[in-house]
mmCIF file of C-alpha atoms in Angstrom:
data_model
loop_
_atom_site.group_PDB
_atom_site.id
_atom_site.type_symbol
_atom_site.label_atom_id
_atom_site.label_comp_id
_atom_site.label_asym_id
_atom_site.label_seq_id
_atom_site.Cartn_x
_atom_site.Cartn_y
_atom_site.Cartn_z
ATOM 1 C CA ASP A 1 -137.317 -44.804 -5.658
ATOM 2 C CA GLY A 2 -140.562 -42.835 -5.746
ATOM 3 C CA GLY A 3 -138.729 -39.545 -6.304
ATOM 4 C CA ILE A 4 -137.145 -40.546 -9.613
ATOM 5 C CA THR A 5 -139.229 -41.582 -12.590
ATOM 6 C CA GLN A 6 -137.660 -43.298 -15.560
ATOM 7 C CA SER A 7 -139.661 -43.986 -18.684
ATOM 8 C CA PRO A 8 -140.344 -46.044 -20.575
ATOM 9 C CA LYS A 9 -139.629 -49.214 -18.607
ATOM 10 C CA TYR A 10 -138.927 -51.137 -21.830
ATOM 11 C CA LEU A 11 -137.739 -49.686 -25.135
ATOM 12 C CA PHE A 12 -136.864 -51.197 -28.480
ATOM 13 C CA ARG A 13 -134.585 -49.603 -31.030
ATOM 14 C CA LYS A 14 -134.367 -50.251 -34.724
ATOM 15 C CA GLU A 15 -131.123 -50.049 -36.666
ATOM 16 C CA GLY A 16 -130.059 -46.461 -37.344
ATOM 17 C CA GLN A 17 -132.588 -45.029 -34.943
ATOM 18 C CA ASN A 18 -132.019 -42.586 -32.104
ATOM 19 C CA VAL A 19 -134.039 -43.171 -28.947
ATOM 20 C CA THR A 20 -134.474 -40.989 -25.872
ATOM 21 C CA LEU A 21 -134.802 -42.223 -22.312
ATOM 22 C CA SER A 22 -136.559 -39.986 -19.833
ATOM 23 C CA CYS A 23 -135.495 -39.266 -16.243
ATOM 24 C CA GLU A 24 -137.501 -36.915 -14.038
ATOM 25 C CA GLN A 25 -136.920 -36.217 -10.322
ATOM 26 C CA ASN A 26 -138.853 -34.382 -7.618
ATOM 27 C CA LEU A 27 -136.169 -34.687 -4.938
ATOM 28 C CA ASN A 28 -134.740 -31.234 -5.680
ATOM 29 C CA HIS A 29 -131.301 -32.810 -6.063
ATOM 30 C CA ASP A 30 -128.679 -30.810 -7.919
ATOM 31 C CA ALA A 31 -126.794 -33.662 -9.557
ATOM 32 C CA MET A 32 -128.102 -36.262 -11.972
ATOM 33 C CA TYR A 33 -126.346 -39.253 -13.490
ATOM 34 C CA TRP A 34 -126.847 -41.862 -16.179
ATOM 35 C CA TYR A 35 -125.415 -45.352 -15.812
ATOM 36 C CA ARG A 36 -125.388 -48.357 -18.054
ATOM 37 C CA GLN A 37 -125.625 -51.805 -16.468
ATOM 38 C CA ASP A 38 -124.563 -54.973 -18.247
ATOM 39 C CA PRO A 39 -124.349 -58.430 -16.625
ATOM 40 C CA GLY A 40 -121.098 -58.760 -14.700
ATOM 41 C CA GLN A 41 -120.037 -55.193 -15.538
ATOM 42 C CA GLY A 42 -121.467 -53.306 -12.609
ATOM 43 C CA LEU A 43 -122.563 -49.720 -13.154
ATOM 44 C CA ARG A 44 -120.722 -47.697 -15.768
ATOM 45 C CA LEU A 45 -121.116 -43.928 -15.842
ATOM 46 C CA ILE A 46 -122.283 -42.435 -19.140
ATOM 47 C CA TYR A 47 -122.903 -38.744 -18.357
ATOM 48 C CA TYR A 48 -123.543 -36.610 -15.312
ATOM 49 C CA SER A 49 -124.698 -33.092 -14.545
ATOM 50 C CA GLN A 50 -124.291 -31.017 -11.412
ATOM 51 C CA ILE A 51 -126.102 -27.904 -12.595
ATOM 52 C CA VAL A 52 -128.620 -26.863 -15.216
ATOM 53 C CA ASN A 53 -127.170 -26.349 -18.695
ATOM 54 C CA ASP A 54 -123.938 -28.121 -17.800
ATOM 55 C CA PHE A 55 -122.913 -31.778 -18.005
ATOM 56 C CA GLN A 56 -119.771 -33.910 -18.182
ATOM 57 C CA LYS A 57 -118.835 -37.115 -19.927
ATOM 58 C CA GLY A 58 -118.458 -40.240 -17.869
ATOM 59 C CA ASP A 59 -116.454 -43.335 -18.712
ATOM 60 C CA ILE A 60 -118.522 -44.548 -21.686
ATOM 61 C CA ALA A 61 -120.066 -41.407 -23.262
ATOM 62 C CA GLU A 62 -119.466 -42.369 -26.900
ATOM 63 C CA GLY A 63 -122.725 -42.897 -28.775
ATOM 64 C CA TYR A 64 -124.804 -41.076 -26.155
ATOM 65 C CA SER A 65 -125.962 -37.494 -25.644
ATOM 66 C CA VAL A 66 -127.738 -35.652 -22.837
ATOM 67 C CA SER A 67 -129.285 -32.301 -21.996
ATOM 68 C CA ARG A 68 -130.078 -30.554 -18.713
ATOM 69 C CA GLU A 69 -132.498 -27.742 -19.482
ATOM 70 C CA LYS A 70 -134.351 -28.103 -16.183
ATOM 71 C CA LYS A 71 -133.184 -29.167 -12.732
ATOM 72 C CA GLU A 72 -135.837 -31.883 -12.669
ATOM 73 C CA SER A 73 -135.041 -33.504 -15.999
ATOM 74 C CA PHE A 74 -132.009 -35.222 -17.527
ATOM 75 C CA PRO A 75 -132.925 -37.121 -20.703
ATOM 76 C CA LEU A 76 -130.476 -39.511 -22.338
ATOM 77 C CA THR A 77 -130.397 -40.060 -26.109
ATOM 78 C CA VAL A 78 -128.919 -43.293 -27.394
ATOM 79 C CA THR A 79 -127.758 -42.464 -30.889
ATOM 80 C CA SER A 80 -127.268 -44.728 -33.882
ATOM 81 C CA ALA A 81 -123.530 -44.388 -33.252
ATOM 82 C CA GLN A 82 -123.921 -46.623 -30.194
ATOM 83 C CA LYS A 83 -123.464 -50.019 -31.821
ATOM 84 C CA ASN A 84 -124.244 -52.126 -28.780
ATOM 85 C CA PRO A 85 -127.066 -50.322 -26.977
ATOM 86 C CA THR A 86 -128.747 -53.352 -25.418
ATOM 87 C CA ALA A 87 -128.510 -52.807 -21.655
ATOM 88 C CA PHE A 88 -130.304 -51.686 -18.518
ATOM 89 C CA TYR A 89 -130.061 -47.900 -18.105
ATOM 90 C CA LEU A 90 -130.240 -46.315 -14.680
ATOM 91 C CA CYS A 91 -130.720 -42.682 -13.754
ATOM 92 C CA ALA A 92 -129.563 -41.435 -10.354
ATOM 93 C CA THR A 93 -129.586 -38.186 -8.391
ATOM 94 C CA HIS A 94 -127.484 -36.745 -5.569
ATOM 95 C CA PRO A 95 -128.025 -33.684 -3.369
ATOM 96 C CA LEU A 96 -124.316 -32.727 -3.531
ATOM 97 C CA THR A 97 -124.007 -32.680 0.238
ATOM 98 C CA GLU A 98 -121.430 -34.798 2.052
ATOM 99 C CA ASN A 99 -122.088 -38.331 3.165
ATOM 100 C CA GLN A 100 -125.288 -38.726 1.239
ATOM 101 C CA PRO A 101 -126.036 -41.610 -1.107
ATOM 102 C CA GLN A 102 -127.161 -41.503 -4.677
ATOM 103 C CA HIS A 103 -130.822 -42.287 -5.315
ATOM 104 C CA PHE A 104 -131.759 -44.432 -8.294
ATOM 105 C CA GLY A 105 -134.747 -44.791 -10.571
ATOM 106 C CA ASP A 106 -136.061 -48.209 -11.574
ATOM 107 C CA GLY A 107 -134.352 -48.221 -14.929
ATOM 108 C CA THR A 108 -135.152 -48.590 -18.606
ATOM 109 C CA ARG A 109 -134.327 -51.793 -20.439
ATOM 110 C CA LEU A 110 -133.300 -51.072 -24.028
ATOM 111 C CA SER A 111 -133.179 -53.785 -26.665
ATOM 112 C CA ILE A 112 -132.422 -53.891 -30.375
ATOM 113 C CA LEU A 113 -135.138 -55.089 -32.743
ATOM 114 C CA GLN B 1 -109.391 -43.510 -11.989
ATOM 115 C CA GLN B 2 -109.532 -44.948 -8.517
ATOM 116 C CA GLN B 3 -111.055 -48.394 -8.326
ATOM 117 C CA VAL B 4 -113.232 -50.291 -5.935
ATOM 118 C CA LYS B 5 -112.641 -54.028 -6.204
ATOM 119 C CA GLN B 6 -115.506 -56.231 -5.016
ATOM 120 C CA SER B 7 -115.528 -59.968 -4.322
ATOM 121 C CA PRO B 8 -116.875 -62.541 -4.757
ATOM 122 C CA GLN B 9 -118.711 -62.075 -8.027
ATOM 123 C CA SER B 10 -121.381 -64.544 -6.906
ATOM 124 C CA LEU B 11 -122.232 -66.199 -3.617
ATOM 125 C CA ILE B 12 -124.552 -68.996 -2.545
ATOM 126 C CA VAL B 13 -125.448 -69.280 1.154
ATOM 127 C CA GLN B 14 -127.787 -71.549 3.044
ATOM 128 C CA LYS B 15 -130.742 -69.961 4.790
ATOM 129 C CA GLY B 16 -129.674 -68.872 8.254
ATOM 130 C CA GLY B 17 -126.016 -68.618 7.311
ATOM 131 C CA ILE B 18 -123.734 -65.585 7.139
ATOM 132 C CA SER B 19 -123.142 -63.875 3.801
ATOM 133 C CA ILE B 20 -119.888 -61.923 3.484
ATOM 134 C CA ILE B 21 -119.003 -59.571 0.643
ATOM 135 C CA ASN B 22 -115.700 -57.739 0.505
ATOM 136 C CA CYS B 23 -114.513 -54.535 -1.134
ATOM 137 C CA ALA B 24 -111.065 -52.981 -1.440
ATOM 138 C CA TYR B 25 -110.321 -49.430 -2.483
ATOM 139 C CA GLU B 26 -107.234 -47.527 -3.523
ATOM 140 C CA ASN B 27 -107.752 -43.961 -2.339
ATOM 141 C CA THR B 28 -107.725 -42.974 1.331
ATOM 142 C CA ALA B 29 -109.494 -39.712 0.490
ATOM 143 C CA PHE B 30 -112.834 -41.530 0.433
ATOM 144 C CA ASP B 31 -115.023 -40.467 3.323
ATOM 145 C CA TYR B 32 -118.249 -42.367 2.851
ATOM 146 C CA PHE B 33 -118.808 -46.005 1.916
ATOM 147 C CA PRO B 34 -122.357 -47.002 0.961
ATOM 148 C CA TRP B 35 -123.664 -50.439 0.095
ATOM 149 C CA TYR B 36 -126.533 -50.827 -2.341
ATOM 150 C CA GLN B 37 -128.974 -53.697 -2.808
ATOM 151 C CA GLN B 38 -130.565 -54.332 -6.195
ATOM 152 C CA PHE B 39 -133.417 -56.683 -7.048
ATOM 153 C CA PRO B 40 -134.025 -57.808 -10.661
ATOM 154 C CA GLY B 41 -135.694 -55.131 -12.769
ATOM 155 C CA LYS B 42 -135.213 -52.465 -10.114
ATOM 156 C CA GLY B 43 -132.696 -49.741 -9.435
ATOM 157 C CA PRO B 44 -130.151 -50.080 -6.624
ATOM 158 C CA ALA B 45 -131.311 -48.869 -3.221
ATOM 159 C CA LEU B 46 -129.132 -47.776 -0.307
ATOM 160 C CA LEU B 47 -128.795 -50.608 2.212
ATOM 161 C CA ILE B 48 -126.301 -49.286 4.737
ATOM 162 C CA ALA B 49 -123.343 -46.881 4.772
ATOM 163 C CA ILE B 50 -120.275 -46.209 6.930
ATOM 164 C CA ARG B 51 -117.775 -43.420 7.418
ATOM 165 C CA PRO B 52 -114.072 -44.309 7.814
ATOM 166 C CA ASP B 53 -113.882 -42.852 11.336
ATOM 167 C CA VAL B 54 -116.079 -45.761 12.455
ATOM 168 C CA SER B 55 -114.831 -49.358 12.344
ATOM 169 C CA GLU B 56 -118.227 -51.028 12.338
ATOM 170 C CA LYS B 57 -121.863 -50.157 11.791
ATOM 171 C CA LYS B 58 -124.792 -52.474 12.382
ATOM 172 C CA GLU B 59 -128.377 -52.155 11.205
ATOM 173 C CA GLY B 60 -130.495 -55.167 11.991
ATOM 174 C CA ARG B 61 -128.968 -58.213 10.298
ATOM 175 C CA PHE B 62 -126.624 -56.086 8.198
ATOM 176 C CA THR B 63 -123.166 -55.035 9.399
ATOM 177 C CA ILE B 64 -120.435 -53.076 7.672
ATOM 178 C CA SER B 65 -116.883 -53.558 8.905
ATOM 179 C CA PHE B 66 -114.185 -51.118 7.913
ATOM 180 C CA ASN B 67 -110.417 -51.716 8.011
ATOM 181 C CA LYS B 68 -108.726 -48.445 7.163
ATOM 182 C CA SER B 69 -105.152 -49.782 7.280
ATOM 183 C CA ALA B 70 -106.007 -52.561 4.833
ATOM 184 C CA LYS B 71 -108.211 -50.240 2.745
ATOM 185 C CA GLN B 72 -111.009 -52.757 2.901
ATOM 186 C CA PHE B 73 -114.636 -52.793 3.947
ATOM 187 C CA SER B 74 -117.065 -55.645 4.043
ATOM 188 C CA LEU B 75 -120.773 -56.371 4.331
ATOM 189 C CA HIS B 76 -121.974 -59.152 6.609
ATOM 190 C CA ILE B 77 -125.537 -60.413 6.414
ATOM 191 C CA MET B 78 -126.402 -62.461 9.489
ATOM 192 C CA ASP B 79 -129.153 -65.103 9.464
ATOM 193 C CA SER B 80 -129.414 -64.778 5.671
ATOM 194 C CA GLN B 81 -132.928 -65.159 4.279
ATOM 195 C CA PRO B 82 -134.216 -66.012 0.786
ATOM 196 C CA GLY B 83 -135.515 -62.431 0.567
ATOM 197 C CA ASP B 84 -131.900 -61.239 0.761
ATOM 198 C CA SER B 85 -131.221 -62.802 -2.642
ATOM 199 C CA ALA B 86 -130.164 -59.815 -4.748
ATOM 200 C CA THR B 87 -127.136 -58.120 -6.229
ATOM 201 C CA TYR B 88 -125.058 -56.049 -3.822
ATOM 202 C CA PHE B 89 -122.767 -53.169 -4.772
ATOM 203 C CA CYS B 90 -120.186 -51.407 -2.670
ATOM 204 C CA ALA B 91 -119.288 -47.859 -3.616
ATOM 205 C CA ALA B 92 -117.036 -44.976 -2.726
ATOM 206 C CA PRO B 93 -117.209 -41.299 -3.678
ATOM 207 C CA GLN B 94 -114.541 -39.743 -5.820
ATOM 208 C CA ASP B 95 -114.714 -35.991 -6.401
ATOM 209 C CA ASP B 96 -118.116 -35.385 -7.985
ATOM 210 C CA LYS B 97 -118.754 -39.028 -8.871
ATOM 211 C CA ILE B 98 -119.311 -42.347 -7.122
ATOM 212 C CA ILE B 99 -117.225 -45.377 -8.021
ATOM 213 C CA PHE B 100 -119.069 -48.702 -7.822
ATOM 214 C CA GLY B 101 -117.772 -52.200 -7.398
ATOM 215 C CA LYS B 102 -118.836 -54.695 -10.056
ATOM 216 C CA GLY B 103 -121.423 -56.289 -7.820
ATOM 217 C CA THR B 104 -121.997 -59.586 -6.008
ATOM 218 C CA ARG B 105 -124.913 -61.763 -6.953
ATOM 219 C CA LEU B 106 -126.151 -63.360 -3.720
ATOM 220 C CA HIS B 107 -128.459 -66.366 -3.690
ATOM 221 C CA ILE B 108 -129.849 -67.693 -0.422
ATOM 222 C CA LEU B 109 -130.947 -71.315 -0.562
ATOM 223 C CA PRO B 110 -134.305 -71.969 1.160
#
């Protein structure tokens, strides 16, 4: 989706290291989401935010942290506490109006060195 | 948490055949049912969506059928093509989130 930019596309993490995944949007959507995708697991919600300076935990928040200082940006930090970080991470946005879909970025693939 | 159960997990269809993916949900409060298509290395993209006051919606070769009494909705891909090979997700909104099925990996044989 051209309106959501995730970077980097590939990322490698060393043991004990924190890494930050970037998500920027120009869709002017209020809500932003982070999902983790593993083979056969579908999309699992990590964190989401509906307004600047506020965010909520999803189903698998442990080992992750986020911030929402600007409407356009919702970075995700994978901390050293996340023992199995290897996955495909997807950022999504939603305009918070009824009957509208989420829009997704093209993901960041994180691997352990 | 309400669930959306998707089946089958994987599906192989001959070119020109019909691909059928099913989803079942638990909560009748859902009011919007999107289907997403995802190619390898890309994010999911909206394919087609339906509201529960409509029993069927068709867009080209793609059709969603909705059975409110059975709490089920399905995606039919007519005249399936190799370019349709992808992973498909059904989804349903719940409060301020969207609940996704676990996905169906579709492979169309040339």
